[in-house]
């Protein structure tokens, strides 16, 4: 990578683009980012990922080469890979939400519109955020076992990405899903439960404004563990409705505990997900929060979560972006 920017005292930024994330066209994204951020004194170099794990390798190299920031253009999986290489460093991470769910971006109130998300990066207000780990693997949004892990696994194996494919997979998994038993040790308590899922949340939502832990924040040094207890199909579906309105904490089938660390045990090894990406993990899952280890460009105008109000406001804003894209289809 050229050293020209360093000689000119300009800040260097590596833009990492995952071409397969989400469903949008990313042609011209590199040129748009470079021209918009040039006004903010940033010199942007671009790298396109070619396979799983590439974003970690590229972000690590950027940190070693003295880049000031990295921008991840993709979904939660791409952000996870890039962020994993930057934790504990001073290199800042910007997000251009181009994924299927964009849970982390939505939690941070980063608009799911490319031009608007660049304004957040241009404002240059990084915040030191927490991240979580499970058995040493980092997560930034959510980690989970149970139903959500089954959905991630089916989604990753499917041919299509995007919201429609995600909803299809969720319905198909729901019809056949059986709850499992989990034991959670945290805050001096032992909870043994038959649960539909156990989600460990650094951020509030899975993506697509599905709030699994509406009150989670990324700056409190804690993880919110949400347990959805086993129930009948109708009451479980109602939890889904509460996730969309942000009222899960009122649902009798849902419990949330806040922890700095915890151990989750299950009867057998099996599927899990880390920021929506499926992984196979063992019976014992050690989770821990790592406070303030990742410098993230977030929205300085971020408002506190309010049930109903926040989801509806997000929906209206996102509908506006979608309508804009119909009239300006060059960059979707
Ligand atoms: N060129 C590539 N070809 C195939 N897979 C890739 C490539 N680049 C990255 N990946 C992998 O694509 C996967 C999905 O990426 P990502 O999570 O960013 O998108 P998404 O699943 O559409 O969005 P979200 O996680 O927000 O729902 C990640 O596991 C990543 O490692």
mmCIF file of C-alpha atoms and ligand atoms in Angstrom:
data_model
loop_
_atom_site.group_PDB
_atom_site.id
_atom_site.type_symbol
_atom_site.label_atom_id
_atom_site.label_comp_id
_atom_site.label_asym_id
_atom_site.label_seq_id
_atom_site.Cartn_x
_atom_site.Cartn_y
_atom_site.Cartn_z
ATOM 1 C CA UNK A 1 0.000 0.000 0.000
ATOM 2 C CA UNK A 2 1.458 3.425 -0.922
ATOM 3 C CA UNK A 3 2.938 5.701 1.742
ATOM 4 C CA UNK A 4 1.979 8.856 -0.123
ATOM 5 C CA UNK A 5 -0.809 9.749 2.347
ATOM 6 C CA UNK A 6 1.547 9.413 5.315
ATOM 7 C CA UNK A 7 4.044 11.867 3.710
ATOM 8 C CA UNK A 8 1.213 14.368 3.159
ATOM 9 C CA UNK A 9 0.059 13.944 6.798
ATOM 10 C CA UNK A 10 -3.348 12.729 5.655
ATOM 11 C CA UNK A 11 -5.217 10.098 7.627
ATOM 12 C CA UNK A 12 -5.246 6.708 5.953
ATOM 13 C CA UNK A 13 -8.356 4.603 5.924
ATOM 14 C CA UNK A 14 -8.825 1.073 4.618
ATOM 15 C CA UNK A 15 -12.246 0.347 3.141
ATOM 16 C CA UNK A 16 -13.062 -3.382 3.271
ATOM 17 C CA UNK A 17 -16.005 -4.391 1.075
ATOM 18 C CA UNK A 18 -17.729 -7.757 1.264
ATOM 19 C CA UNK A 19 -19.211 -8.130 -2.239
ATOM 20 C CA UNK A 20 -21.664 -10.887 -1.265
ATOM 21 C CA UNK A 21 -23.169 -9.317 1.876
ATOM 22 C CA UNK A 22 -26.845 -8.393 1.718
ATOM 23 C CA UNK A 23 -28.516 -8.033 -1.644
ATOM 24 C CA UNK A 24 -27.390 -4.565 -2.751
ATOM 25 C CA UNK A 25 -25.111 -3.652 -5.620
ATOM 26 C CA UNK A 26 -21.726 -2.413 -4.406
ATOM 27 C CA UNK A 27 -20.404 -1.279 -7.767
ATOM 28 C CA UNK A 28 -18.986 2.249 -7.446
ATOM 29 C CA UNK A 29 -18.958 2.089 -3.640
ATOM 30 C CA UNK A 30 -15.170 2.476 -3.439
ATOM 31 C CA UNK A 31 -15.175 5.635 -5.581
ATOM 32 C CA UNK A 32 -18.098 7.144 -3.672
ATOM 33 C CA UNK A 33 -16.454 6.541 -0.268
ATOM 34 C CA UNK A 34 -13.108 7.926 -1.439
ATOM 35 C CA UNK A 35 -14.649 11.098 -2.839
ATOM 36 C CA UNK A 36 -16.944 11.748 0.165
ATOM 37 C CA UNK A 37 -14.237 11.174 2.783
ATOM 38 C CA UNK A 38 -11.558 13.143 0.924
ATOM 39 C CA UNK A 39 -13.342 16.281 2.203
ATOM 40 C CA UNK A 40 -12.686 15.037 5.734
ATOM 41 C CA UNK A 41 -8.946 14.662 5.098
ATOM 42 C CA UNK A 42 -9.055 10.891 4.677
ATOM 43 C CA UNK A 43 -7.197 8.956 1.999
ATOM 44 C CA UNK A 44 -9.153 5.786 1.301
ATOM 45 C CA UNK A 45 -7.669 2.544 -0.018
ATOM 46 C CA UNK A 46 -10.022 -0.298 -0.877
ATOM 47 C CA UNK A 47 -9.822 -4.071 -0.502
ATOM 48 C CA UNK A 48 -12.608 -6.485 -1.567
ATOM 49 C CA UNK A 49 -12.983 -9.670 0.431
ATOM 50 C CA UNK A 50 -12.779 -12.886 -1.552
ATOM 51 C CA UNK A 51 -13.616 -15.422 1.167
ATOM 52 C CA UNK A 52 -14.623 -15.932 4.775
ATOM 53 C CA UNK A 53 -11.950 -14.548 7.148
ATOM 54 C CA UNK A 54 -10.515 -12.044 4.668
ATOM 55 C CA UNK A 55 -11.762 -8.997 6.567
ATOM 56 C CA UNK A 56 -9.798 -10.033 9.677
ATOM 57 C CA UNK A 57 -6.596 -10.453 7.706
ATOM 58 C CA UNK A 58 -7.053 -7.123 5.917
ATOM 59 C CA UNK A 59 -7.942 -5.163 9.080
ATOM 60 C CA UNK A 60 -4.988 -6.669 10.957
ATOM 61 C CA UNK A 61 -2.645 -5.606 8.168
ATOM 62 C CA UNK A 62 -4.125 -2.098 8.207
ATOM 63 C CA UNK A 63 -3.448 -1.839 11.966
ATOM 64 C CA UNK A 64 0.127 -3.051 11.500
ATOM 65 C CA UNK A 65 0.710 -0.569 8.672
ATOM 66 C CA UNK A 66 -0.432 2.400 10.750
ATOM 67 C CA UNK A 67 -3.828 3.110 9.185
ATOM 68 C CA UNK A 68 -5.935 5.526 11.200
ATOM 69 C CA UNK A 69 -9.214 3.746 10.536
ATOM 70 C CA UNK A 70 -10.895 0.807 8.840
ATOM 71 C CA UNK A 71 -14.355 0.919 7.292
ATOM 72 C CA UNK A 72 -16.270 -2.339 6.969
ATOM 73 C CA UNK A 73 -18.893 -2.349 4.204
ATOM 74 C CA UNK A 74 -20.989 -5.442 4.805
ATOM 75 C CA UNK A 75 -23.186 -7.026 7.423
ATOM 76 C CA UNK A 76 -22.566 -8.167 10.984
ATOM 77 C CA UNK A 77 -20.319 -11.026 9.834
ATOM 78 C CA UNK A 78 -17.969 -8.672 7.990
ATOM 79 C CA UNK A 79 -17.955 -6.209 10.878
ATOM 80 C CA UNK A 80 -17.181 -9.040 13.285
ATOM 81 C CA UNK A 81 -14.195 -10.105 11.204
ATOM 82 C CA UNK A 82 -12.770 -6.582 10.854
ATOM 83 C CA UNK A 83 -13.480 -5.584 14.465
ATOM 84 C CA UNK A 84 -11.877 -8.765 15.841
ATOM 85 C CA UNK A 85 -8.546 -7.575 14.426
ATOM 86 C CA UNK A 86 -8.895 -4.050 15.868
ATOM 87 C CA UNK A 87 -9.907 -4.674 19.503
ATOM 88 C CA UNK A 88 -7.356 -3.223 21.887
ATOM 89 C CA UNK A 89 -5.833 -1.008 19.182
ATOM 90 C CA UNK A 90 -6.388 2.715 18.517
ATOM 91 C CA UNK A 91 -7.556 2.042 14.953
ATOM 92 C CA UNK A 92 -11.139 3.218 14.567
ATOM 93 C CA UNK A 93 -13.848 1.187 12.856
ATOM 94 C CA UNK A 94 -16.493 2.742 10.632
ATOM 95 C CA UNK A 95 -19.531 0.863 9.358
ATOM 96 C CA UNK A 96 -21.285 1.062 6.012
ATOM 97 C CA UNK A 97 -24.311 -1.204 6.515
ATOM 98 C CA UNK A 98 -24.607 -3.431 3.438
ATOM 99 C CA UNK A 99 -25.721 -6.690 5.088
ATOM 100 C CA UNK A 100 -28.958 -8.615 5.369
ATOM 101 C CA UNK A 101 -29.756 -7.712 8.978
ATOM 102 C CA UNK A 102 -27.269 -4.971 9.957
ATOM 103 C CA UNK A 103 -27.920 -5.503 13.669
ATOM 104 C CA UNK A 104 -24.878 -3.623 14.936
ATOM 105 C CA UNK A 105 -25.364 -0.641 12.626
ATOM 106 C CA UNK A 106 -29.040 -0.398 13.530
ATOM 107 C CA UNK A 107 -28.244 -0.649 17.239
ATOM 108 C CA UNK A 108 -25.768 2.219 16.870
ATOM 109 C CA UNK A 109 -28.340 4.253 14.927
ATOM 110 C CA UNK A 110 -26.076 4.249 11.864
ATOM 111 C CA UNK A 111 -28.400 4.805 8.877
ATOM 112 C CA UNK A 112 -28.802 1.863 6.509
ATOM 113 C CA UNK A 113 -28.103 4.230 3.663
ATOM 114 C CA UNK A 114 -24.620 4.448 2.251
ATOM 115 C CA UNK A 115 -24.384 8.212 1.884
ATOM 116 C CA UNK A 116 -25.920 8.884 5.303
ATOM 117 C CA UNK A 117 -23.649 6.341 7.000
ATOM 118 C CA UNK A 118 -20.621 8.120 5.505
ATOM 119 C CA UNK A 119 -21.699 11.310 7.248
ATOM 120 C CA UNK A 120 -21.351 9.514 10.598
ATOM 121 C CA UNK A 121 -17.798 8.474 9.724
ATOM 122 C CA UNK A 122 -17.023 11.987 8.458
ATOM 123 C CA UNK A 123 -18.053 13.494 11.798
ATOM 124 C CA UNK A 124 -15.110 11.662 13.392
ATOM 125 C CA UNK A 125 -16.642 11.052 16.853
ATOM 126 C CA UNK A 126 -15.366 7.600 17.830
ATOM 127 C CA UNK A 127 -16.630 5.956 21.027
ATOM 128 C CA UNK A 128 -14.840 3.202 22.971
ATOM 129 C CA UNK A 129 -17.286 0.280 22.900
ATOM 130 C CA UNK A 130 -17.421 -3.086 24.645
ATOM 131 C CA UNK A 131 -17.267 -6.417 22.937
ATOM 132 C CA UNK A 132 -18.103 -9.912 24.139
ATOM 133 C CA UNK A 133 -16.318 -13.226 23.810
ATOM 134 C CA UNK A 134 -17.442 -16.830 23.948
ATOM 135 C CA UNK A 135 -14.743 -19.441 24.510
ATOM 136 C CA UNK A 136 -12.241 -16.826 23.256
ATOM 137 C CA UNK A 137 -14.148 -15.905 20.048
ATOM 138 C CA UNK A 138 -15.220 -12.262 19.810
ATOM 139 C CA UNK A 139 -18.735 -11.006 19.197
ATOM 140 C CA UNK A 140 -19.902 -7.431 18.910
ATOM 141 C CA UNK A 141 -23.673 -7.708 18.508
ATOM 142 C CA UNK A 142 -25.112 -11.027 19.746
ATOM 143 C CA UNK A 143 -24.070 -14.584 20.470
ATOM 144 C CA UNK A 144 -26.681 -17.288 20.883
ATOM 145 C CA UNK A 145 -27.629 -20.922 21.231
ATOM 146 C CA UNK A 146 -30.990 -22.509 20.521
ATOM 147 C CA UNK A 147 -33.485 -21.373 17.915
ATOM 148 C CA UNK A 148 -31.463 -18.347 16.678
ATOM 149 C CA UNK A 149 -28.441 -20.613 16.078
ATOM 150 C CA UNK A 150 -30.621 -23.005 14.048
ATOM 151 C CA UNK A 151 -31.864 -20.085 11.909
ATOM 152 C CA UNK A 152 -28.312 -18.768 11.270
ATOM 153 C CA UNK A 153 -27.170 -22.196 10.269
ATOM 154 C CA UNK A 154 -30.041 -22.629 7.782
ATOM 155 C CA UNK A 155 -29.543 -19.067 6.448
ATOM 156 C CA UNK A 156 -25.811 -19.590 5.863
ATOM 157 C CA UNK A 157 -26.490 -22.836 3.990
ATOM 158 C CA UNK A 158 -29.181 -21.237 1.813
ATOM 159 C CA UNK A 159 -28.506 -19.803 -1.653
ATOM 160 C CA UNK A 160 -30.130 -16.389 -1.053
ATOM 161 C CA UNK A 161 -29.348 -13.531 1.346
ATOM 162 C CA UNK A 162 -31.488 -10.565 2.366
ATOM 163 C CA UNK A 163 -34.572 -10.108 4.571
ATOM 164 C CA UNK A 164 -36.979 -12.313 2.591
ATOM 165 C CA UNK A 165 -34.674 -15.314 2.765
ATOM 166 C CA UNK A 166 -34.155 -14.682 6.497
ATOM 167 C CA UNK A 167 -37.894 -14.637 7.212
ATOM 168 C CA UNK A 168 -38.413 -17.821 5.144
ATOM 169 C CA UNK A 169 -35.726 -19.636 7.118
ATOM 170 C CA UNK A 170 -37.108 -18.451 10.438
ATOM 171 C CA UNK A 171 -40.592 -19.782 9.664
ATOM 172 C CA UNK A 172 -39.279 -23.125 8.420
ATOM 173 C CA UNK A 173 -37.098 -23.631 11.521
ATOM 174 C CA UNK A 174 -39.908 -22.572 13.870
ATOM 175 C CA UNK A 175 -42.212 -25.338 12.678
ATOM 176 C CA UNK A 176 -39.721 -28.104 13.568
ATOM 177 C CA UNK A 177 -37.885 -26.648 16.567
ATOM 178 C CA UNK A 178 -37.618 -28.390 19.990
ATOM 179 C CA UNK A 179 -36.372 -26.537 23.097
ATOM 180 C CA UNK A 180 -33.212 -27.665 24.952
ATOM 181 C CA UNK A 181 -32.054 -27.530 28.557
ATOM 182 C CA UNK A 182 -29.447 -24.920 29.576
ATOM 183 C CA UNK A 183 -27.746 -24.136 32.887
ATOM 184 C CA UNK A 184 -26.561 -20.559 33.312
ATOM 185 C CA UNK A 185 -24.135 -19.595 36.084
ATOM 186 C CA UNK A 186 -23.825 -15.848 36.557
ATOM 187 C CA UNK A 187 -23.860 -13.224 39.320
ATOM 188 C CA UNK A 188 -23.699 -15.998 41.955
ATOM 189 C CA UNK A 189 -26.927 -17.584 40.613
ATOM 190 C CA UNK A 190 -27.544 -20.921 38.912
ATOM 191 C CA UNK A 191 -30.506 -21.050 36.512
ATOM 192 C CA UNK A 192 -31.482 -24.337 34.877
ATOM 193 C CA UNK A 193 -34.151 -23.952 32.220
ATOM 194 C CA UNK A 194 -35.757 -25.590 29.246
ATOM 195 C CA UNK A 195 -35.290 -22.717 26.796
ATOM 196 C CA UNK A 196 -36.252 -21.849 23.240
ATOM 197 C CA UNK A 197 -33.041 -19.827 23.039
ATOM 198 C CA UNK A 198 -30.372 -18.146 25.132
ATOM 199 C CA UNK A 199 -28.957 -14.962 23.593
ATOM 200 C CA UNK A 200 -25.962 -13.096 24.975
ATOM 201 C CA UNK A 201 -26.198 -9.509 23.791
ATOM 202 C CA UNK A 202 -23.648 -6.738 23.598
ATOM 203 C CA UNK A 203 -26.061 -4.782 21.396
ATOM 204 C CA UNK A 204 -29.847 -4.654 21.457
ATOM 205 C CA UNK A 205 -30.930 -6.387 18.265
ATOM 206 C CA UNK A 206 -30.363 -9.323 15.910
ATOM 207 C CA UNK A 207 -30.848 -7.102 12.877
ATOM 208 C CA UNK A 208 -33.846 -5.851 10.885
ATOM 209 C CA UNK A 209 -35.007 -4.117 14.102
ATOM 210 C CA UNK A 210 -35.709 -7.359 15.978
ATOM 211 C CA UNK A 211 -34.861 -6.289 19.557
ATOM 212 C CA UNK A 212 -33.762 -9.317 21.561
ATOM 213 C CA UNK A 213 -32.304 -7.146 24.381
ATOM 214 C CA UNK A 214 -33.863 -3.681 23.963
ATOM 215 C CA UNK A 215 -32.011 -2.193 26.925
ATOM 216 C CA UNK A 216 -28.527 -3.428 26.020
ATOM 217 C CA UNK A 217 -25.860 -0.795 25.458
ATOM 218 C CA UNK A 218 -22.318 -1.164 24.177
ATOM 219 C CA UNK A 219 -20.747 1.105 26.775
ATOM 220 C CA UNK A 220 -21.905 -0.324 30.116
ATOM 221 C CA UNK A 221 -19.230 -3.009 30.509
ATOM 222 C CA UNK A 222 -21.982 -5.649 30.676
ATOM 223 C CA UNK A 223 -23.697 -8.233 28.485
ATOM 224 C CA UNK A 224 -27.471 -8.771 28.561
ATOM 225 C CA UNK A 225 -28.381 -12.466 28.601
ATOM 226 C CA UNK A 226 -31.909 -12.943 27.294
ATOM 227 C CA UNK A 227 -33.545 -16.292 27.987
ATOM 228 C CA UNK A 228 -36.690 -17.143 26.055
ATOM 229 C CA UNK A 229 -38.242 -19.980 28.016
ATOM 230 C CA UNK A 230 -39.905 -22.917 26.300
ATOM 231 C CA UNK A 231 -43.600 -22.202 25.705
ATOM 232 C CA UNK A 232 -46.396 -23.186 23.374
ATOM 233 C CA UNK A 233 -46.092 -22.070 19.713
ATOM 234 C CA UNK A 234 -48.532 -19.178 20.114
ATOM 235 C CA UNK A 235 -46.885 -17.652 23.194
ATOM 236 C CA UNK A 236 -43.470 -18.066 21.548
ATOM 237 C CA UNK A 237 -44.730 -16.263 18.439
ATOM 238 C CA UNK A 238 -45.912 -13.418 20.666
ATOM 239 C CA UNK A 239 -42.313 -13.001 21.871
ATOM 240 C CA UNK A 240 -41.500 -12.354 18.206
ATOM 241 C CA UNK A 241 -44.084 -9.566 18.154
ATOM 242 C CA UNK A 242 -42.621 -8.092 21.364
ATOM 243 C CA UNK A 243 -39.161 -8.183 19.776
ATOM 244 C CA UNK A 244 -40.424 -5.950 16.972
ATOM 245 C CA UNK A 245 -42.047 -3.449 19.353
ATOM 246 C CA UNK A 246 -39.229 -3.525 21.933
ATOM 247 C CA UNK A 247 -41.416 -4.867 24.753
ATOM 248 C CA UNK A 248 -39.720 -8.249 25.361
ATOM 249 C CA UNK A 249 -38.902 -7.290 28.953
ATOM 250 C CA UNK A 250 -42.655 -7.304 29.732
ATOM 251 C CA UNK A 251 -43.196 -10.811 28.297
ATOM 252 C CA UNK A 252 -43.613 -13.594 30.906
ATOM 253 C CA UNK A 253 -41.673 -16.001 28.686
ATOM 254 C CA UNK A 254 -38.585 -13.758 28.676
ATOM 255 C CA UNK A 255 -35.947 -13.154 31.365
ATOM 256 C CA UNK A 256 -32.912 -10.930 31.053
ATOM 257 C CA UNK A 257 -29.868 -10.860 33.312
ATOM 258 C CA UNK A 258 -26.933 -8.452 33.077
ATOM 259 C CA UNK A 259 -23.509 -9.967 33.561
ATOM 260 C CA UNK A 260 -19.838 -9.192 33.130
ATOM 261 C CA UNK A 261 -19.175 -12.913 32.662
ATOM 262 C CA UNK A 262 -21.162 -16.157 32.738
ATOM 263 C CA UNK A 263 -21.012 -19.864 31.999
ATOM 264 C CA UNK A 264 -23.711 -21.511 29.926
ATOM 265 C CA UNK A 265 -23.886 -25.287 29.875
ATOM 266 C CA UNK A 266 -25.932 -27.439 27.559
ATOM 267 C CA UNK A 267 -26.402 -31.208 27.315
ATOM 268 C CA UNK A 268 -24.376 -31.681 24.150
ATOM 269 C CA UNK A 269 -22.074 -29.777 21.777
ATOM 270 C CA UNK A 270 -23.828 -28.245 18.789
ATOM 271 C CA UNK A 271 -24.703 -25.184 16.760
ATOM 272 C CA UNK A 272 -24.351 -21.611 17.981
ATOM 273 C CA UNK A 273 -24.103 -18.298 16.221
ATOM 274 C CA UNK A 274 -21.696 -15.427 16.602
ATOM 275 C CA UNK A 275 -23.079 -12.172 15.189
ATOM 276 C CA UNK A 276 -25.384 -14.241 12.983
ATOM 277 C CA UNK A 277 -22.640 -16.505 11.603
ATOM 278 C CA UNK A 278 -23.074 -20.193 12.468
ATOM 279 C CA UNK A 279 -20.351 -21.932 14.488
ATOM 280 C CA UNK A 280 -20.125 -25.309 16.202
ATOM 281 C CA UNK A 281 -19.263 -25.014 19.905
ATOM 282 C CA UNK A 282 -18.983 -27.373 22.868
ATOM 283 C CA UNK A 283 -21.217 -28.052 25.850
ATOM 284 C CA UNK A 284 -19.618 -25.398 28.059
ATOM 285 C CA UNK A 285 -19.723 -21.801 26.868
ATOM 286 C CA UNK A 286 -17.719 -19.193 28.780
ATOM 287 C CA UNK A 287 -18.894 -15.671 27.958
ATOM 288 C CA UNK A 288 -17.198 -12.453 29.034
ATOM 289 C CA UNK A 289 -17.536 -8.730 28.395
ATOM 290 C CA UNK A 290 -14.428 -6.708 27.438
ATOM 291 C CA UNK A 291 -15.221 -3.074 28.239
ATOM 292 C CA UNK A 292 -14.191 -0.180 25.998
ATOM 293 C CA UNK A 293 -11.873 -2.149 23.723
ATOM 294 C CA UNK A 294 -13.137 -1.110 20.277
ATOM 295 C CA UNK A 295 -13.192 2.424 18.880
ATOM 296 C CA UNK A 296 -16.341 2.689 16.791
ATOM 297 C CA UNK A 297 -17.680 5.559 14.734
ATOM 298 C CA UNK A 298 -21.220 5.778 16.051
ATOM 299 C CA UNK A 299 -24.037 8.225 15.590
ATOM 300 C CA UNK A 300 -23.446 11.133 18.002
ATOM 301 C CA UNK A 301 -27.164 11.951 17.747
ATOM 302 C CA UNK A 302 -28.133 8.442 18.936
ATOM 303 C CA UNK A 303 -31.280 8.567 21.082
ATOM 304 C CA UNK A 304 -32.057 6.162 23.965
ATOM 305 C CA UNK A 305 -34.280 3.230 23.034
ATOM 306 C CA UNK A 306 -38.020 3.725 23.557
ATOM 307 C CA UNK A 307 -40.448 0.821 22.933
ATOM 308 C CA UNK A 308 -42.753 1.342 19.926
ATOM 309 C CA UNK A 309 -41.338 4.842 19.240
ATOM 310 C CA UNK A 310 -37.814 3.735 18.273
ATOM 311 C CA UNK A 311 -38.951 0.807 16.054
ATOM 312 C CA UNK A 312 -41.535 2.969 14.258
ATOM 313 C CA UNK A 313 -39.066 5.855 13.790
ATOM 314 C CA UNK A 314 -36.518 3.388 12.311
ATOM 315 C CA UNK A 315 -39.142 1.921 10.001
ATOM 316 C CA UNK A 316 -40.145 5.343 8.665
ATOM 317 C CA UNK A 317 -36.539 6.420 8.181
ATOM 318 C CA UNK A 318 -35.655 3.190 6.387
ATOM 319 C CA UNK A 319 -38.714 3.437 4.142
ATOM 320 C CA UNK A 320 -37.520 6.922 3.178
ATOM 321 C CA UNK A 321 -34.075 5.554 2.248
ATOM 322 C CA UNK A 322 -35.696 2.776 0.183
ATOM 323 C CA UNK A 323 -37.826 5.297 -1.717
ATOM 324 C CA UNK A 324 -34.716 7.408 -2.373
ATOM 325 C CA UNK A 325 -32.956 4.378 -3.797
ATOM 326 C CA UNK A 326 -35.816 3.818 -6.259
ATOM 327 C CA UNK A 327 -35.122 7.265 -7.695
ATOM 328 C CA UNK A 328 -31.303 6.933 -7.467
ATOM 329 C CA UNK A 329 -30.727 3.257 -8.300
ATOM 330 C CA UNK A 330 -27.031 3.656 -9.225
ATOM 331 C CA UNK A 331 -25.936 2.613 -5.727
ATOM 332 C CA UNK A 332 -28.182 0.205 -3.875
HETATM 333 N N1 LIG B 1 -16.054 -12.840 -1.350
HETATM 334 C C1 LIG B 1 -16.701 -13.607 -0.485
HETATM 335 N N2 LIG B 1 -17.321 -14.755 -0.900
HETATM 336 C C2 LIG B 1 -18.044 -15.520 -0.054
HETATM 337 N N3 LIG B 1 -18.202 -15.222 1.278
HETATM 338 C C3 LIG B 1 -17.623 -14.100 1.745
HETATM 339 C C4 LIG B 1 -16.846 -13.246 0.889
HETATM 340 N N4 LIG B 1 -16.406 -12.200 1.642
HETATM 341 C C5 LIG B 1 -16.863 -12.406 2.901
HETATM 342 N N5 LIG B 1 -17.591 -13.527 2.967
HETATM 343 C C6 LIG B 1 -18.368 -14.070 4.096
HETATM 344 O O1 LIG B 1 -19.733 -13.689 3.907
HETATM 345 C C7 LIG B 1 -20.427 -13.921 5.133
HETATM 346 C C8 LIG B 1 -21.627 -13.012 5.261
HETATM 347 O O2 LIG B 1 -21.241 -11.684 5.395
HETATM 348 P P1 LIG B 1 -22.088 -10.605 6.222
HETATM 349 O O3 LIG B 1 -22.481 -11.154 7.541
HETATM 350 O O4 LIG B 1 -21.310 -9.371 6.212
HETATM 351 O O5 LIG B 1 -23.397 -10.394 5.326
HETATM 352 P P2 LIG B 1 -24.910 -10.764 5.629
HETATM 353 O O6 LIG B 1 -24.987 -12.120 6.279
HETATM 354 O O7 LIG B 1 -25.644 -10.569 4.352
HETATM 355 O O8 LIG B 1 -25.372 -9.622 6.645
HETATM 356 P P3 LIG B 1 -25.870 -9.684 8.197
HETATM 357 O O9 LIG B 1 -24.827 -10.424 8.985
HETATM 358 O O10 LIG B 1 -25.993 -8.259 8.622
HETATM 359 O O11 LIG B 1 -27.181 -10.388 8.197
HETATM 360 C C9 LIG B 1 -19.360 -13.782 6.207
HETATM 361 O O12 LIG B 1 -19.209 -15.042 6.835
HETATM 362 C C10 LIG B 1 -18.081 -13.472 5.442
HETATM 363 O O13 LIG B 1 -16.937 -14.066 6.004
#
